[in-house]
CSV table of C-alpha atoms in Angstrom, one decimal:
chain,number,residue,atom,x,y,z
A,169,MET,CA,112.9,-49.7,-12.6
A,170,SER,CA,115.0,-49.3,-10.1
A,171,ALA,CA,119.2,-50.3,-9.5
A,172,LEU,CA,120.1,-53.6,-10.2
A,173,PRO,CA,122.7,-55.3,-8.4
A,174,GLN,CA,126.6,-55.8,-10.6
A,175,ALA,CA,125.4,-59.8,-10.2
A,176,ARG,CA,121.3,-59.1,-11.5
A,177,LEU,CA,123.5,-56.9,-14.5
A,178,ALA,CA,126.1,-59.8,-15.2
A,179,SER,CA,123.1,-62.3,-15.5
A,180,TYR,CA,122.3,-63.4,-19.3
A,181,HIS,CA,118.9,-65.3,-19.9
A,182,VAL,CA,118.4,-68.0,-22.3
A,183,VAL,CA,114.6,-68.8,-22.6
A,184,HIS,CA,113.7,-71.2,-26.1
A,185,LEU,CA,110.5,-70.9,-26.9
A,186,PRO,CA,108.4,-74.0,-27.5
A,187,GLU,CA,106.8,-72.4,-30.6
A,188,PRO,CA,106.9,-69.3,-32.5
A,189,ASP,CA,103.6,-68.5,-32.1
A,190,ASP,CA,103.1,-69.3,-28.4
A,191,PHE,CA,101.6,-66.1,-26.7
A,192,GLU,CA,101.0,-67.9,-23.2
A,193,PHE,CA,104.3,-68.5,-22.6
A,194,TRP,CA,106.1,-65.7,-24.4
A,195,ARG,CA,104.2,-63.4,-21.5
A,196,GLU,CA,104.7,-66.1,-19.2
A,197,GLN,CA,108.3,-65.4,-19.5
A,198,ALA,CA,108.2,-62.2,-19.5
A,199,ARG,CA,106.4,-61.7,-16.4
A,200,THR,CA,108.8,-63.2,-14.3
A,201,LEU,CA,112.2,-61.8,-16.2
A,202,ALA,CA,109.8,-58.5,-15.4
A,203,GLN,CA,109.8,-58.9,-12.0
A,204,CYS,CA,113.0,-59.9,-12.0
A,205,GLU,CA,114.1,-56.0,-13.0
A,206,VAL,CA,116.1,-58.2,-16.1
A,207,PRO,CA,116.3,-55.2,-18.6
A,208,PRO,CA,116.1,-56.2,-22.5
A,209,ASP,CA,119.3,-56.3,-23.2
A,210,ARG,CA,119.8,-59.3,-21.4
A,211,ILE,CA,117.7,-61.5,-22.7
A,212,ALA,CA,118.3,-63.7,-25.9
A,213,TRP,CA,114.5,-65.1,-27.5
A,214,VAL,CA,114.9,-68.1,-29.3
A,215,GLU,CA,112.4,-69.9,-31.6
A,216,PRO,CA,112.6,-73.8,-32.4
A,217,GLY,CA,114.9,-74.0,-34.2
A,218,GLY,CA,117.7,-71.4,-33.8
A,219,ASN,CA,120.5,-71.0,-31.5
A,220,GLY,CA,121.0,-69.9,-28.4
A,221,ASP,CA,123.5,-67.2,-26.9
A,222,LEU,CA,127.0,-68.7,-26.3
A,223,PHE,CA,127.0,-66.1,-23.2
A,224,ALA,CA,124.1,-66.9,-21.4
A,225,ALA,CA,124.3,-67.6,-18.2
A,226,ALA,CA,124.0,-71.0,-16.9
A,227,PRO,CA,120.5,-71.9,-15.4
A,228,ALA,CA,120.0,-70.9,-11.7
A,229,ALA,CA,119.5,-73.4,-9.1
A,230,GLY,CA,116.3,-74.3,-8.1
A,231,SER,CA,114.7,-72.3,-10.8
A,232,GLU,CA,112.4,-73.6,-14.0
A,233,ARG,CA,114.0,-73.7,-17.6
A,234,GLY,CA,116.9,-71.6,-16.2
A,235,MET,CA,114.7,-68.9,-15.4
A,236,PRO,CA,115.4,-66.6,-12.1
A,237,VAL,CA,113.0,-66.3,-9.5
A,238,PRO,CA,111.3,-63.9,-8.4
A,239,PRO,CA,111.8,-62.5,-4.8
A,240,ALA,CA,109.2,-62.3,-2.2
A,241,ASP,CA,108.3,-58.6,-2.5
A,242,ALA,CA,108.4,-58.2,-6.6
A,243,ARG,CA,106.0,-55.3,-8.1
A,244,LEU,CA,102.7,-56.3,-10.6
A,245,VAL,CA,103.7,-56.3,-14.2
A,246,ARG,CA,101.7,-53.9,-16.1
A,247,ALA,CA,100.2,-53.9,-19.5
A,248,SER,CA,97.8,-51.9,-21.2
A,249,LYS,CA,94.5,-53.9,-23.0
A,250,ARG,CA,95.8,-52.3,-26.2
A,251,PHE,CA,99.3,-53.5,-25.6
A,252,VAL,CA,98.0,-57.8,-24.8
A,253,THR,CA,95.6,-57.3,-27.7
A,254,LEU,CA,98.6,-55.8,-30.4
A,255,ALA,CA,101.3,-58.0,-28.7
A,256,ARG,CA,98.4,-61.2,-29.2
A,257,ASN,CA,98.9,-60.6,-33.2
A,258,ALA,CA,102.6,-58.8,-33.7
A,259,ILE,CA,103.8,-62.2,-32.0
A,260,LEU,CA,102.7,-64.4,-34.6
A,261,HIS,CA,104.5,-62.2,-37.2
A,262,SER,CA,107.9,-64.0,-38.7
A,263,ASP,CA,109.8,-61.1,-37.8
A,264,PRO,CA,113.1,-63.1,-35.4
A,265,GLU,CA,113.2,-60.0,-33.5
A,266,ARG,CA,109.6,-59.4,-32.4
A,267,PHE,CA,109.7,-60.7,-28.6
A,268,ALA,CA,112.9,-59.0,-28.0
A,269,LEU,CA,110.8,-56.1,-29.0
A,270,LEU,CA,107.6,-56.9,-27.0
A,271,TYR,CA,109.7,-57.4,-24.2
A,272,ARG,CA,111.4,-54.1,-25.1
A,273,LEU,CA,108.2,-52.4,-25.0
A,274,LEU,CA,106.2,-54.5,-22.1
A,275,TRP,CA,110.1,-53.3,-20.2
A,276,ARG,CA,109.1,-49.5,-20.6
A,277,LEU,CA,106.0,-49.6,-19.7
A,278,GLN,CA,106.6,-50.1,-16.8
A,279,ALA,CA,108.5,-47.0,-16.0
A,280,ASN,CA,105.5,-45.4,-18.5
A,281,GLY,CA,102.1,-46.4,-18.9
A,282,ARG,CA,101.3,-44.6,-21.4
A,283,ILE,CA,103.5,-45.2,-23.7
A,284,MET,CA,101.3,-47.1,-26.5
A,285,GLU,CA,99.9,-43.7,-26.8
A,286,ASP,CA,102.8,-42.5,-28.4
A,287,LYS,CA,101.8,-42.8,-32.2
A,288,ALA,CA,105.7,-41.2,-32.9
A,289,ASP,CA,107.3,-44.3,-31.0
A,290,PRO,CA,108.9,-46.6,-32.8
A,291,ASP,CA,108.6,-49.7,-30.9
A,292,VAL,CA,104.8,-48.5,-30.4
A,293,ARG,CA,105.2,-48.2,-34.4
A,294,ARG,CA,106.9,-51.3,-34.8
A,295,VAL,CA,104.5,-53.4,-33.3
A,296,GLU,CA,101.2,-52.1,-35.1
A,297,GLU,CA,102.7,-52.3,-37.8
A,298,LEU,CA,103.6,-56.6,-37.3
A,299,ALA,CA,99.7,-55.7,-36.5
A,300,LYS,CA,98.8,-55.1,-39.4
A,301,ASN,CA,100.3,-57.2,-41.6
A,302,VAL,CA,99.3,-60.8,-39.3
A,303,ARG,CA,96.1,-59.3,-39.8
A,304,ARG,CA,95.9,-59.2,-43.4
A,305,ASP,CA,98.2,-62.1,-44.2
A,306,SER,CA,95.2,-63.8,-41.9
A,307,HIS,CA,92.6,-61.9,-44.5
A,308,LYS,CA,94.6,-63.2,-46.7
A,309,MET,CA,94.4,-66.5,-45.9
A,310,HIS,CA,90.0,-66.5,-45.3
A,311,ALA,CA,89.8,-65.2,-49.0
A,312,PHE,CA,91.9,-66.9,-50.5
A,313,VAL,CA,92.2,-70.7,-49.4
A,314,ARG,CA,90.8,-72.9,-51.9
A,315,PHE,CA,89.7,-76.9,-50.9
A,316,ARG,CA,90.0,-79.2,-54.0
A,317,LEU,CA,88.5,-82.9,-53.5
A,318,VAL,CA,90.2,-85.9,-52.8
A,319,GLU,CA,89.4,-89.0,-53.8
A,320,ASN,CA,89.9,-92.3,-50.8
A,321,GLU,CA,91.7,-94.4,-52.3
A,322,ASP,CA,90.1,-96.7,-49.6
A,323,GLY,CA,86.5,-95.8,-50.5
A,324,GLU,CA,85.5,-95.2,-46.9
A,325,GLY,CA,85.3,-92.3,-44.7
A,326,GLY,CA,83.3,-89.9,-47.2
A,327,GLU,CA,84.6,-86.9,-48.9
A,328,HIS,CA,87.7,-84.9,-48.2
A,329,TYR,CA,89.1,-81.8,-48.7
A,330,VAL,CA,93.2,-80.5,-48.7
A,331,ALA,CA,94.0,-77.3,-49.6
A,332,TRP,CA,97.4,-75.4,-49.4
A,333,PHE,CA,98.5,-72.2,-48.4
A,334,GLU,CA,101.5,-70.3,-48.4
A,335,PRO,CA,101.3,-67.4,-45.2
A,336,ASP,CA,103.8,-65.4,-44.5
A,337,HIS,CA,103.5,-64.9,-40.8
A,338,HIS,CA,102.7,-67.8,-38.4
A,339,ILE,CA,98.7,-67.5,-38.3
A,340,LEU,CA,97.6,-71.4,-39.5
A,341,ARG,CA,96.6,-72.2,-35.6
A,342,ALA,CA,95.0,-68.7,-35.1
A,343,ASN,CA,93.4,-69.6,-37.8
A,344,ALA,CA,91.8,-72.8,-37.1
A,345,GLY,CA,88.6,-72.1,-35.7
A,346,PHE,CA,87.4,-69.8,-38.3
A,347,PHE,CA,88.4,-72.8,-40.8
A,348,MET,CA,86.2,-75.3,-38.5
A,349,ARG,CA,83.5,-73.1,-38.2
A,350,ARG,CA,82.9,-71.6,-41.5
A,351,PHE,CA,83.1,-75.9,-42.8
A,352,ALA,CA,81.9,-77.6,-39.9
A,353,ASN,CA,80.1,-80.0,-42.0
A,354,MET,CA,82.9,-80.7,-44.1
A,355,ARG,CA,86.3,-83.2,-43.8
A,356,TRP,CA,88.8,-81.0,-44.8
A,357,SER,CA,93.4,-80.1,-44.4
A,358,ILE,CA,95.0,-76.7,-45.1
A,359,LEU,CA,98.1,-78.0,-45.7
A,360,THR,CA,101.4,-75.1,-45.6
A,361,PRO,CA,104.8,-74.3,-45.5
A,362,ARG,CA,104.7,-74.2,-41.6
A,363,GLY,CA,102.3,-76.8,-40.6
A,364,SER,CA,98.8,-78.5,-41.6
A,365,LEU,CA,95.3,-78.3,-39.8
A,366,HIS,CA,92.7,-81.4,-39.7
A,367,TRP,CA,89.3,-81.3,-39.0
A,368,ASP,CA,87.6,-84.8,-38.9
A,369,GLY,CA,84.4,-83.1,-38.7
A,370,THR,CA,84.9,-83.8,-34.8
A,371,THR,CA,88.6,-83.4,-33.9
A,372,MET,CA,91.0,-80.5,-35.5
A,373,SER,CA,94.6,-82.3,-35.5
A,374,GLU,CA,97.9,-80.7,-36.1
A,375,GLY,CA,100.3,-81.7,-38.4
A,376,PRO,CA,104.2,-81.5,-40.0
A,377,PRO,CA,104.9,-78.3,-42.3
A,378,ALA,CA,103.7,-80.0,-45.9
A,379,GLU,CA,105.0,-79.2,-50.2
A,380,ARG,CA,103.1,-77.2,-52.3
A,381,SER,CA,102.9,-81.3,-54.4
A,382,ASP,CA,100.6,-83.1,-51.3
A,383,ALA,CA,98.2,-80.3,-52.4
A,384,PRO,CA,95.6,-82.2,-55.2
A,385,GLU,CA,95.7,-79.8,-58.6
A,386,GLY,CA,91.7,-79.5,-59.3
A,387,ASP,CA,88.7,-81.0,-59.5
A,388,PRO,CA,85.5,-81.5,-61.9
A,389,THR,CA,84.0,-78.5,-59.6
A,390,GLU,CA,86.5,-75.7,-60.7
A,391,ASP,CA,85.5,-75.6,-64.5
A,392,LEU,CA,81.5,-74.5,-63.0
A,393,TRP,CA,83.8,-72.0,-60.7
A,394,ARG,CA,85.5,-70.4,-63.3
A,395,SER,CA,82.3,-70.2,-65.3
A,396,TYR,CA,80.5,-68.4,-62.1
A,397,TYR,CA,83.6,-66.0,-61.3
A,398,ALA,CA,83.9,-65.1,-65.4
A,399,SER,CA,79.8,-64.1,-65.7
A,400,ILE,CA,80.6,-61.9,-62.4
A,401,PHE,CA,83.8,-60.3,-63.3
A,402,ASN,CA,82.2,-56.4,-63.9
A,403,PRO,CA,84.5,-54.5,-66.5
A,404,ALA,CA,83.2,-51.6,-65.5
A,405,ARG,CA,84.1,-51.3,-62.2
A,406,LEU,CA,88.0,-53.1,-62.3
A,407,LYS,CA,90.9,-50.9,-61.0
A,408,ILE,CA,94.1,-53.0,-61.5
A,409,GLY,CA,96.0,-51.3,-59.2
A,410,ALA,CA,93.5,-52.0,-55.9
A,411,MET,CA,92.9,-55.9,-57.5
A,412,LEU,CA,96.4,-56.9,-57.2
A,413,LYS,CA,96.8,-55.2,-53.4
A,414,GLU,CA,93.8,-57.5,-52.1
A,415,MET,CA,93.8,-60.1,-54.4
A,416,PRO,CA,99.0,-60.0,-55.1
A,417,LYS,CA,100.0,-62.5,-57.9
A,418,LYS,CA,101.5,-65.1,-55.1
A,419,TYR,CA,97.8,-66.8,-54.5
A,420,TRP,CA,96.7,-66.9,-58.1
A,421,LYS,CA,98.4,-70.5,-57.9
A,422,ASN,CA,96.1,-72.1,-55.6
A,423,MET,CA,92.9,-70.4,-57.4
A,424,PRO,CA,90.6,-71.9,-60.1
A,425,GLU,CA,89.2,-68.7,-61.0
A,426,ALA,CA,92.9,-66.3,-61.3
A,427,ALA,CA,93.8,-67.9,-65.0
A,428,LEU,CA,90.9,-65.9,-65.9
A,429,ILE,CA,92.1,-62.8,-65.2
A,430,PRO,CA,94.6,-62.1,-67.5
A,431,GLU,CA,92.5,-62.9,-70.0
A,432,LEU,CA,89.4,-60.6,-68.9
A,433,VAL,CA,91.5,-57.6,-67.5
A,434,ALA,CA,92.8,-57.6,-71.9
A,435,GLY,CA,89.1,-57.5,-72.3
A,436,ALA,CA,87.1,-55.4,-70.2
A,437,GLN,CA,87.6,-52.2,-72.9
A,438,ASN,CA,85.2,-53.6,-74.6
A,439,ARG,CA,83.6,-55.9,-72.2
A,440,GLU,CA,82.2,-52.5,-71.1
A,441,ALA,CA,81.6,-50.6,-74.5
A,442,GLN,CA,79.1,-53.9,-74.7
A,443,MET,CA,77.6,-52.9,-71.5
A,444,VAL,CA,77.6,-49.0,-72.2
A,445,ASP,CA,76.2,-50.3,-76.1
A,446,LYS,CA,73.4,-52.6,-74.8
A,447,GLY,CA,72.2,-49.6,-72.4
A,448,LYS,CA,71.8,-47.4,-75.0
A,449,SER,CA,69.4,-50.6,-76.4
A,450,LEU,CA,66.8,-50.0,-73.9
A,451,PHE,CA,65.4,-46.9,-75.7
A,452,ALA,CA,65.4,-48.9,-79.4
A,453,ASP,CA,61.6,-49.7,-78.4
A,454,GLY,CA,59.9,-46.7,-80.2
A,455,LEU,CA,62.8,-44.0,-79.3
A,456,GLU,CA,65.2,-44.2,-81.9
A,457,ASP,CA,65.7,-41.0,-82.3
A,458,ARG,CA,66.7,-38.6,-79.7
A,459,PRO,CA,64.3,-35.8,-78.5
A,460,ASP,CA,64.4,-32.9,-80.4
A,461,THR,CA,63.3,-30.4,-77.6
A,462,LEU,CA,64.5,-30.1,-73.3
A,463,ALA,CA,60.2,-30.4,-72.8
A,464,ALA,CA,60.2,-33.7,-74.9
A,465,ILE,CA,63.3,-35.1,-72.7
A,466,ASP,CA,60.6,-33.6,-69.0
A,467,LYS,CA,57.8,-36.2,-71.0
A,468,ALA,CA,59.6,-39.5,-71.8
A,469,ILE,CA,62.2,-39.0,-68.4
A,470,HIS,CA,58.8,-39.3,-66.9
A,471,ALA,CA,57.8,-42.1,-68.4
A,472,CYS,CA,61.1,-44.0,-68.2
A,473,ARG,CA,61.1,-47.7,-66.8
A,474,LYS,CA,64.3,-48.7,-68.2
A,475,CYS,CA,66.2,-49.6,-64.5
A,476,PRO,CA,65.2,-50.4,-61.4
A,477,ILE,CA,65.5,-46.8,-60.3
A,478,GLY,CA,62.7,-45.3,-62.4
A,479,GLN,CA,60.6,-48.4,-60.7
A,480,LEU,CA,60.2,-47.4,-56.9
A,481,ASP,CA,58.2,-44.9,-55.9
A,482,ASN,CA,59.3,-41.8,-56.9
A,483,HIS,CA,59.2,-38.8,-59.8
A,484,ALA,CA,61.8,-38.1,-62.4
A,485,VAL,CA,63.6,-34.3,-61.6
A,486,MET,CA,64.7,-32.2,-64.7
A,487,GLY,CA,67.1,-30.4,-65.7
A,488,GLU,CA,67.1,-27.0,-65.5
A,489,GLY,CA,68.4,-23.6,-66.7
A,490,PRO,CA,68.7,-21.6,-70.5
A,491,ASP,CA,69.1,-24.3,-73.3
A,492,ASP,CA,71.6,-22.3,-74.7
A,493,ALA,CA,73.7,-22.1,-71.2
A,494,ALA,CA,77.9,-21.7,-72.1
A,495,LEU,CA,77.7,-24.1,-68.6
A,496,MET,CA,76.4,-27.0,-67.8
A,497,ILE,CA,77.0,-28.0,-64.3
A,498,VAL,CA,75.5,-32.6,-63.7
A,499,GLY,CA,75.3,-33.7,-59.9
A,500,GLU,CA,75.2,-37.4,-59.2
A,501,GLN,CA,70.8,-38.0,-58.9
A,502,PRO,CA,68.3,-36.1,-57.3
A,503,GLY,CA,68.2,-36.9,-53.6
A,504,ASP,CA,64.5,-36.7,-51.6
A,505,GLN,CA,64.4,-32.8,-51.0
A,506,GLU,CA,64.8,-32.4,-55.2
A,507,ASP,CA,62.7,-35.1,-55.7
A,508,LEU,CA,59.3,-34.2,-53.9
A,509,SER,CA,60.2,-30.3,-54.8
A,510,GLY,CA,60.4,-31.6,-58.8
A,511,ARG,CA,64.1,-29.4,-59.1
A,512,PRO,CA,67.3,-30.2,-59.0
A,513,PHE,CA,69.8,-28.9,-56.0
A,514,VAL,CA,67.5,-27.7,-54.0
A,515,GLY,CA,68.3,-29.7,-51.0
A,516,PRO,CA,71.8,-29.2,-48.8
A,517,ALA,CA,74.4,-30.5,-51.2
A,518,GLY,CA,72.0,-27.6,-54.1
A,519,GLN,CA,72.4,-25.2,-51.1
A,520,LEU,CA,76.0,-25.6,-50.9
A,521,LEU,CA,76.8,-25.5,-54.2
A,522,ASP,CA,75.3,-22.5,-54.4
A,523,VAL,CA,77.4,-20.6,-51.5
A,524,HIS,CA,80.6,-22.8,-53.4
A,525,LEU,CA,79.1,-21.3,-56.7
A,526,GLU,CA,78.5,-17.0,-55.5
A,527,LYS,CA,82.0,-17.5,-54.2
A,528,ALA,CA,83.6,-17.9,-57.7
A,529,GLY,CA,81.4,-15.1,-59.4
A,530,ILE,CA,79.6,-17.9,-61.2
A,531,ASP,CA,76.0,-17.1,-61.8
A,532,ARG,CA,73.6,-20.6,-61.3
A,533,ARG,CA,70.7,-18.5,-63.1
A,534,SER,CA,72.9,-18.9,-66.1
A,535,ALA,CA,74.2,-22.0,-66.0
A,536,TYR,CA,72.3,-25.4,-67.3
A,537,VAL,CA,71.8,-27.9,-64.2
A,538,THR,CA,70.7,-31.5,-64.4
A,539,ASN,CA,72.0,-35.0,-63.1
A,540,THR,CA,73.1,-37.5,-64.3
A,541,VAL,CA,70.6,-39.8,-63.4
A,542,LYS,CA,67.4,-38.6,-63.0
A,543,HIS,CA,65.3,-40.3,-60.4
A,544,PHE,CA,66.1,-40.7,-57.0
A,545,LYS,CA,67.9,-44.4,-55.8
A,546,TYR,CA,66.7,-45.2,-52.3
A,547,VAL,CA,66.1,-47.5,-49.4
A,548,GLN,CA,63.1,-47.0,-47.0
A,549,ARG,CA,63.8,-46.8,-43.4
A,550,GLY,CA,61.1,-46.5,-41.9
A,551,LYS,CA,59.7,-43.0,-42.8
A,552,ARG,CA,62.9,-42.1,-44.2
A,553,ARG,CA,63.8,-42.7,-47.6
A,554,LEU,CA,67.8,-43.0,-47.6
A,555,HIS,CA,69.8,-42.1,-50.7
A,556,GLN,CA,71.6,-44.9,-52.3
A,557,ASN,CA,74.4,-44.8,-55.2
A,558,PRO,CA,73.4,-45.8,-58.9
A,559,GLY,CA,75.0,-48.4,-59.6
A,560,ALA,CA,77.7,-48.6,-63.1
A,561,LYS,CA,74.5,-50.0,-65.2
A,562,GLU,CA,71.9,-47.6,-64.1
A,563,ILE,CA,74.9,-44.3,-64.4
A,564,ASP,CA,74.6,-46.5,-68.4
A,565,THR,CA,70.9,-46.8,-69.5
A,566,CYS,CA,70.3,-42.9,-68.0
A,567,ARG,CA,73.3,-41.7,-70.0
A,568,TRP,CA,70.9,-41.6,-73.3
A,569,TRP,CA,68.7,-38.6,-71.1
A,570,ILE,CA,71.9,-36.9,-70.2
A,571,GLU,CA,73.8,-37.0,-73.5
A,572,SER,CA,69.8,-36.3,-74.9
A,573,GLU,CA,70.9,-32.6,-73.4
A,574,ARG,CA,73.8,-32.0,-73.7
A,575,ALA,CA,72.9,-32.4,-77.4
A,576,ILE,CA,69.9,-29.5,-77.0
A,577,VAL,CA,72.0,-27.3,-74.6
A,578,GLN,CA,75.4,-26.9,-76.2
A,579,PRO,CA,77.7,-26.4,-73.5
A,580,LYS,CA,80.9,-25.2,-74.2
A,581,LEU,CA,82.1,-26.0,-70.6
A,582,VAL,CA,80.4,-28.8,-68.4
A,583,LEU,CA,80.9,-29.6,-65.1
A,584,ALA,CA,81.1,-33.1,-63.7
A,585,MET,CA,80.8,-33.5,-59.9
A,586,GLY,CA,80.9,-36.5,-58.6
A,587,ALA,CA,82.2,-39.5,-60.1
A,588,SER,CA,78.8,-40.6,-61.3
A,589,ALA,CA,78.6,-37.6,-62.7
A,590,ALA,CA,81.7,-37.8,-64.5
A,591,ARG,CA,80.8,-42.1,-65.6
A,592,GLY,CA,77.5,-40.2,-67.0
A,593,MET,CA,80.2,-37.6,-69.2
A,594,LEU,CA,82.6,-40.2,-70.1
A,595,GLY,CA,80.9,-44.0,-70.1
A,596,LYS,CA,84.7,-45.2,-67.7
A,597,THR,CA,84.5,-44.5,-64.7
A,598,VAL,CA,87.7,-42.3,-63.6
A,599,SER,CA,89.1,-41.1,-60.5
A,600,ILE,CA,88.5,-37.5,-59.3
A,601,THR,CA,91.5,-36.5,-57.5
A,602,LYS,CA,93.7,-38.0,-61.1
A,603,ALA,CA,91.2,-35.9,-63.4
A,604,ARG,CA,90.6,-32.9,-61.4
A,605,GLY,CA,92.0,-29.5,-62.1
A,606,ARG,CA,92.4,-29.6,-66.0
A,607,PRO,CA,89.8,-30.3,-68.8
A,608,ILE,CA,89.4,-33.6,-70.8
A,609,PRO,CA,88.0,-32.6,-74.2
A,610,LEU,CA,84.6,-34.1,-75.8
A,611,GLU,CA,83.9,-35.6,-78.8
A,612,ASP,CA,81.7,-32.4,-79.8
A,613,GLY,CA,84.2,-30.1,-79.2
A,614,SER,CA,83.1,-29.1,-75.7
A,615,GLU,CA,85.0,-29.6,-72.5
A,616,LEU,CA,84.9,-31.6,-69.3
A,617,TRP,CA,86.0,-30.3,-66.3
A,618,VAL,CA,85.8,-33.0,-62.5
A,619,THR,CA,85.3,-31.7,-59.2
A,620,ALA,CA,83.8,-33.5,-56.2
A,621,HIS,CA,80.0,-33.8,-55.4
A,622,PRO,CA,78.6,-30.9,-52.2
A,623,SER,CA,77.3,-33.5,-51.4
A,624,TYR,CA,80.9,-34.6,-50.7
A,625,LEU,CA,81.7,-32.1,-48.4
A,626,LEU,CA,78.9,-32.0,-46.2
A,627,ARG,CA,80.3,-35.9,-45.0
A,628,LEU,CA,83.4,-34.3,-43.5
A,629,ASP,CA,84.1,-31.6,-41.1
A,630,GLY,CA,87.3,-29.8,-39.4
A,631,PRO,CA,90.5,-30.0,-41.1
A,632,ALA,CA,89.5,-32.7,-43.9
A,633,ARG,CA,86.1,-30.1,-44.5
A,634,GLU,CA,88.5,-27.4,-45.1
A,635,GLU,CA,90.6,-28.6,-47.2
A,636,GLN,CA,87.9,-30.6,-49.9
A,637,ALA,CA,86.5,-26.9,-49.5
A,638,ARG,CA,89.7,-25.3,-50.4
A,639,LEU,CA,90.2,-27.8,-53.5
A,640,PHE,CA,86.2,-27.0,-54.6
A,641,ASP,CA,86.6,-23.8,-54.5
A,642,ALA,CA,89.6,-24.0,-57.0
A,643,ASP,CA,88.6,-26.4,-59.5
A,644,LEU,CA,85.5,-23.5,-59.6
A,645,ALA,CA,87.3,-20.5,-60.0
A,646,ALA,CA,89.6,-22.9,-62.7
A,647,VAL,CA,85.9,-23.4,-64.5
A,648,ARG,CA,85.2,-19.8,-64.1
A,649,ALA,CA,88.6,-18.4,-65.9
A,650,ARG,CA,88.3,-20.9,-68.2
A,651,LEU,CA,84.5,-20.0,-69.4
A,652,ALA,CA,86.2,-16.3,-69.8
A,653,GLU,CA,88.8,-17.3,-72.1
A,654,LEU,CA,86.5,-20.1,-74.1
A,655,ALA,CA,83.7,-16.8,-74.2
A,656,ALA,CA,86.9,-14.0,-75.3
A,657,PRO,CA,85.8,-13.0,-78.9
C-alpha cells in the first residue's frame, strides 16, 4: 500500500456485522476499507451483541454505516481463489478475531499475491486451522443429528421431526441446504443454542436459539435403531481412540445408540473370541482333526469353500519351503500372479521381498513362505482382477489353515508381513507401527515378529518409500539376528 495521509491514519473504524456468519457483508466492507487503504490496526470488527470501540471515528458525512468512500482512482482489491475458499469457511468459526485475521491477510495479499502458498506463514496457518475446524464441525453435524418424531397437539399437519445439536461454530445456516436435500420429503426442525432451522417440505425458515429441553427425548423407533446398531457393531474392528476422535462424547447424549457403547466396548474382547471360535467351527464337518501333512493341507484348501473368497473364480495357493524351516514368512493373500502360477510371492511384491531378504542375509529357500488367506480376493474390472483386502471374518475363517501349517512346520520364528498376516497369527488386529521391531511370544513357544507388507512399499514413492524401505530392512535385519541367536546352542 502507498503512504497514507496523516488524517487517514488518524481514522479508526468500527464495523458492526449484522450476522456472525455473513461472509458477503464482511467481504463488501473489507473491499471498501482496503480500497481506502485503511490498515488492519485501524479497524474493529464487532459481531452482533458485541461492544463497539470508544475510540472509533464518528461516521463520515455522506458515507454509509460510517464507512469511508473509496477514491475514484482506487485500485481493485485482489484475492486469490484459495483465500476466498478458506475465508468462506473460516468466517463461520467462533473465534472473535477471525474477521480481523481475514482482513489482515487480505491486506497483505495486496502486496504479495502469493502469500497463500506460504505454509509457514502464521496468518495462513491460522486461517487454514479455522477452516478445518469448521469443516469438521459440519461433518459432525451431518453425522450426529438425530431426528425424533413429535406429536402435533392439534393432530394436524402430519408428522414432524425435531433434532437437537450443539455446534461449536456458526455452521447452522451454512448446512441448511444439506438437510433440506437429504430430508426433502420430511417436515423437520433442527434446534441449537445458536439458532434453529425449520423445513415444512416447501419453505426453509430460521428461528431463535433454543434450549435442550425444547427437543424431545426419544421416540419408539429408537429401540429399532439401537437393535440395528448393536447387530452391526464389529468388536474385531474396535479402535476406541479413533472412535472417540470421530464421535466425541459431547454428542453421545443426542444419539440413541450411544447408550449402548460402554457395554459393547466392555464385551468386545469376548465377542471377538466368539467370532474366532465360530470361524473354527466351520471346519467341524469332517475336519475335526487338523491335517497332519502339508500335502493334506494343500489338498484341503483347494476344496475349501468356507468363505466368499473361496467361491470366486480362483485357485488356492499353498505355502512352499522346508517343512522344518526355522523361519516362517506369512503374507496376506495370493495376488493375481500367484493365483495363476500356484506359488506364493512370485509377483511384484514377492520380487521386492526377495531383494530385501537378500540384503538382510536371509535365504528365502530356507524359509517356509505362505499366506494367511489361501485364495485371491479380487473384483473384476473388464479383463483385470483388482486386489481387495480380506475382511476380518475371512481372515479368522482361514486361521485354521495357517495354524495347521505352523503346527507341522514348527518354526522358531514367524515373520508376519502386514496387519492381515498379524491378525492371522494372533486372532486380533494390531498396529504395525506399535508391534514391529520386537518379539511377540506365541503359545507354542515360538516368536512372532511383525513388519509391513512389501506391497505397501510399492504403493509409495520418493522420501516416503525410502523411509519405509529403511524400516523394512531394519525389521529383516533384526529377524536375521534373532534367528542366529535361536540357532545358537
